[in-house]
Short mmCIF file of C-alpha atoms in Angstrom, two decimals:
data_model
loop_
_atom_site.label_atom_id
_atom_site.label_comp_id
_atom_site.label_asym_id
_atom_site.label_seq_id
_atom_site.Cartn_x
_atom_site.Cartn_y
_atom_site.Cartn_z
CA MET A 1 -98.67 194.07 29.88
CA ASN A 2 -102.12 192.64 28.55
CA CYS A 3 -103.21 189.21 29.55
CA SER A 4 -102.24 187.46 26.02
CA LEU A 5 -98.53 188.58 26.53
CA LEU A 6 -98.70 187.60 30.16
CA ARG A 7 -100.01 184.10 29.28
CA ARG A 8 -97.35 183.81 26.74
CA ALA A 9 -94.64 184.61 28.95
CA LEU A 10 -95.81 182.32 31.79
CA LEU A 11 -96.18 179.42 29.05
CA ALA A 12 -92.49 180.20 27.97
CA LEU A 13 -91.46 180.07 31.49
CA LEU A 14 -93.10 176.95 32.31
CA ILE A 15 -91.60 175.22 29.14
CA ALA A 16 -88.12 176.48 29.68
CA SER A 17 -88.31 175.03 33.23
CA LEU A 18 -89.70 171.73 32.29
CA VAL A 19 -86.90 171.61 29.51
CA ALA A 20 -84.13 172.62 31.98
CA ALA A 21 -85.52 169.90 34.54
CA ILE A 22 -85.44 167.27 32.00
CA ALA A 23 -82.13 168.13 30.64
CA ALA A 24 -80.63 168.12 34.18
CA LEU A 25 -81.50 164.58 34.71
CA PRO A 26 -78.82 162.03 34.58
CA VAL A 27 -78.42 160.03 31.34
CA ARG A 28 -79.00 156.35 31.95
CA ALA A 29 -77.68 153.46 30.28
CA GLN A 30 -80.26 151.85 28.00
CA ALA A 31 -81.76 148.96 29.74
CA PRO A 32 -83.96 146.28 27.83
CA ALA A 33 -87.23 147.41 27.02
CA THR A 34 -89.77 145.86 29.41
CA LYS A 35 -93.48 146.41 29.42
CA PRO A 36 -95.30 148.39 32.49
CA ALA A 37 -97.01 146.06 34.72
CA PRO A 38 -100.83 145.98 34.22
CA ALA A 39 -103.15 147.45 37.01
CA LYS A 40 -104.03 145.02 39.71
CA GLU A 41 -107.24 143.36 39.00
CA ALA A 42 -110.17 145.11 40.64
CA ALA A 43 -112.05 143.48 43.66
CA LYS A 44 -115.25 141.78 42.84
CA GLU A 45 -117.55 144.81 43.55
CA PRO A 46 -116.45 147.56 46.07
CA ALA A 47 -118.93 148.57 48.77
CA ASP A 48 -118.82 152.33 47.35
CA LYS A 49 -119.30 151.21 43.72
CA PRO A 50 -122.44 153.54 43.32
CA ALA A 51 -120.55 156.38 44.57
CA GLN A 52 -117.64 155.55 42.46
CA ASP A 53 -119.98 155.30 39.34
CA LYS A 54 -121.34 158.83 40.07
CA GLU A 55 -118.06 160.40 40.52
CA ILE A 56 -117.00 158.87 37.09
CA ALA A 57 -120.01 159.98 35.57
CA ASP A 58 -119.62 163.32 36.99
CA ALA A 59 -116.01 163.52 35.60
CA VAL A 60 -116.95 162.40 32.24
CA LYS A 61 -119.63 165.23 31.99
CA ARG A 62 -117.18 167.83 33.07
CA PHE A 63 -114.12 166.68 31.08
CA GLU A 64 -115.61 165.18 27.85
CA THR A 65 -117.87 168.16 26.83
CA ASP A 66 -117.69 170.81 24.05
CA GLY A 67 -117.58 173.47 26.52
CA ARG A 68 -114.03 172.41 27.29
CA ASP A 69 -111.36 173.66 24.78
CA VAL A 70 -109.16 170.28 25.02
CA PHE A 71 -112.27 168.30 24.15
CA LYS A 72 -113.14 170.67 21.24
CA LYS A 73 -109.61 170.37 19.85
CA ARG A 74 -109.12 166.64 20.85
CA ASN A 75 -108.57 165.42 17.44
CA GLU A 76 -106.28 168.43 16.47
CA ILE A 77 -104.18 167.51 19.51
CA VAL A 78 -104.14 163.88 18.80
CA ASP A 79 -102.71 164.80 15.02
CA ALA A 80 -100.27 166.92 16.78
CA CYS A 81 -98.67 163.91 18.51
CA ARG A 82 -97.78 162.32 15.30
CA LEU A 83 -98.70 158.79 16.43
CA LYS A 84 -97.68 155.96 14.26
CA PRO A 85 -98.39 152.33 14.58
CA GLY A 86 -96.31 150.24 16.73
CA MET A 87 -95.52 153.13 19.22
CA ASP A 88 -96.03 152.79 22.99
CA VAL A 89 -97.69 155.80 24.53
CA ALA A 90 -98.33 156.60 28.32
CA ASP A 91 -101.22 158.84 28.91
CA VAL A 92 -100.26 160.30 32.13
CA GLY A 93 -102.99 161.37 34.50
CA ALA A 94 -105.30 159.71 31.99
CA GLY A 95 -108.60 160.59 34.20
CA THR A 96 -111.80 159.37 32.26
CA GLY A 97 -109.47 158.05 29.20
CA LEU A 98 -110.52 160.58 26.44
CA PHE A 99 -107.10 160.65 25.01
CA THR A 100 -106.27 157.05 25.86
CA ARG A 101 -109.31 155.80 23.85
CA LEU A 102 -108.19 158.08 20.78
CA PHE A 103 -104.60 156.97 20.76
CA GLY A 104 -105.35 153.13 20.80
CA PRO A 105 -106.40 153.14 17.42
CA LYS A 106 -103.66 155.23 16.04
CA VAL A 107 -100.77 153.10 17.47
CA ALA A 108 -102.49 149.98 16.20
CA PRO A 109 -101.28 147.25 15.12
CA GLY A 110 -98.42 146.53 17.49
CA GLY A 111 -98.43 149.62 19.74
CA LYS A 112 -99.87 149.94 23.32
CA VAL A 113 -101.33 152.72 25.11
CA TYR A 114 -100.79 152.81 28.94
CA ALA A 115 -103.61 154.73 30.92
CA VAL A 116 -101.57 156.05 34.02
CA ASP A 117 -103.48 157.47 36.89
CA ILE A 118 -103.16 157.61 40.70
CA ALA A 119 -106.87 156.74 41.16
CA LYS A 120 -107.44 152.98 40.26
CA LYS A 121 -111.19 153.64 39.95
CA TYR A 122 -110.36 155.79 36.86
CA VAL A 123 -107.72 153.22 35.45
CA ASP A 124 -110.63 150.44 35.99
CA TYR A 125 -113.09 152.65 34.11
CA ILE A 126 -110.75 153.31 31.13
CA GLN A 127 -109.84 149.75 30.86
CA GLN A 128 -113.77 148.76 30.84
CA THR A 129 -114.64 151.22 28.25
CA CYS A 130 -111.66 150.11 26.08
CA ARG A 131 -113.16 146.57 26.39
CA ASP A 132 -116.71 147.81 25.60
CA GLN A 133 -115.39 149.97 22.58
CA LYS A 134 -113.25 146.88 21.37
CA ILE A 135 -110.07 148.90 21.57
CA PRO A 136 -107.72 145.84 22.69
CA ASN A 137 -104.42 147.65 22.93
CA VAL A 138 -104.98 149.65 26.03
CA GLY A 139 -103.51 148.76 29.74
CA GLY A 140 -103.91 150.36 32.78
CA VAL A 141 -101.21 151.48 35.31
CA VAL A 142 -101.92 152.83 38.47
CA CYS A 143 -99.18 155.10 39.63
CA THR A 144 -97.88 156.69 42.88
CA ALA A 145 -97.79 160.28 43.99
CA ASP A 146 -94.09 160.52 42.76
CA SER A 147 -93.58 158.02 40.06
CA THR A 148 -95.47 156.72 36.94
CA SER A 149 -94.62 153.20 37.78
CA LEU A 150 -93.67 152.57 33.97
CA ALA A 151 -90.88 150.23 33.15
CA ALA A 152 -87.51 151.90 32.09
CA CYS A 153 -87.15 152.82 28.42
CA SER A 154 -90.50 151.32 27.53
CA ILE A 155 -92.40 154.38 26.32
CA ASP A 156 -92.07 156.40 22.89
CA LEU A 157 -94.20 159.28 23.61
CA VAL A 158 -95.58 160.36 27.31
CA PHE A 159 -98.72 162.51 26.96
CA ILE A 160 -99.86 164.87 29.66
CA CYS A 161 -102.93 166.97 29.29
CA ASP A 162 -104.19 169.45 31.79
CA THR A 163 -102.61 167.36 34.82
CA TYR A 164 -99.16 168.64 35.30
CA HIS A 165 -100.23 171.14 37.96
CA HIS A 166 -101.73 168.42 40.08
CA PHE A 167 -98.04 166.84 40.41
CA ASN A 168 -97.24 166.74 44.06
CA HIS A 169 -93.63 165.86 43.32
CA PRO A 170 -92.92 167.30 39.71
CA GLU A 171 -89.12 166.73 39.98
CA LYS A 172 -89.62 162.94 40.79
CA ASN A 173 -92.51 162.62 38.34
CA LEU A 174 -90.42 164.27 35.58
CA ALA A 175 -87.57 161.97 36.67
CA SER A 176 -89.87 158.86 36.34
CA ILE A 177 -91.07 159.95 33.03
CA HIS A 178 -87.43 160.40 31.76
CA GLU A 179 -86.62 156.90 32.96
CA ALA A 180 -89.65 155.58 31.18
CA LEU A 181 -89.02 157.06 27.90
CA LYS A 182 -86.90 155.51 25.22
CA PRO A 183 -84.13 156.95 23.59
CA CYS A 184 -85.59 159.49 21.38
CA GLY A 185 -88.89 159.19 23.38
CA ARG A 186 -90.99 162.58 23.45
CA LEU A 187 -92.98 164.06 26.40
CA ILE A 188 -95.84 166.30 25.28
CA ILE A 189 -97.69 168.48 27.84
#
């Protein structure tokens, strides 16, 4: 079997597994939509801020470069998400915020993008860059290892780019995503 066929077979298996896992989740009664809680305010100036700044700068150089296919095709990826004004979107595993910043203008007016990440320093960085770039409809959510920390029935689209393989508890993460999605909400991996 050549590499291309093997890759397609593995991708099909992953997608089938994800669909089966989501389909197996219990259906819940629709709760009133509430917005996720914003990330807690950062302390004035952490002692290791220079180290954090360097780590984030290194991540930006690594993830937001033309040498990375996801970066090269970022506009095509955003277009494929079929975003519309008024949608609420969660960028789970947001990292440096590449897609968060691209989604913000697409769902305005009336929509919001939640940058969800387990690392508070990245959530803080995304919120600051969005303020700097005048993207007002972005909020940050610091999640846990097994939950997105998003409110039930609050999200139209959950977007996961190149981070699913980092989930330590994929079943719990998918259950949390399922709970956060509005009826007819979509998950894009």
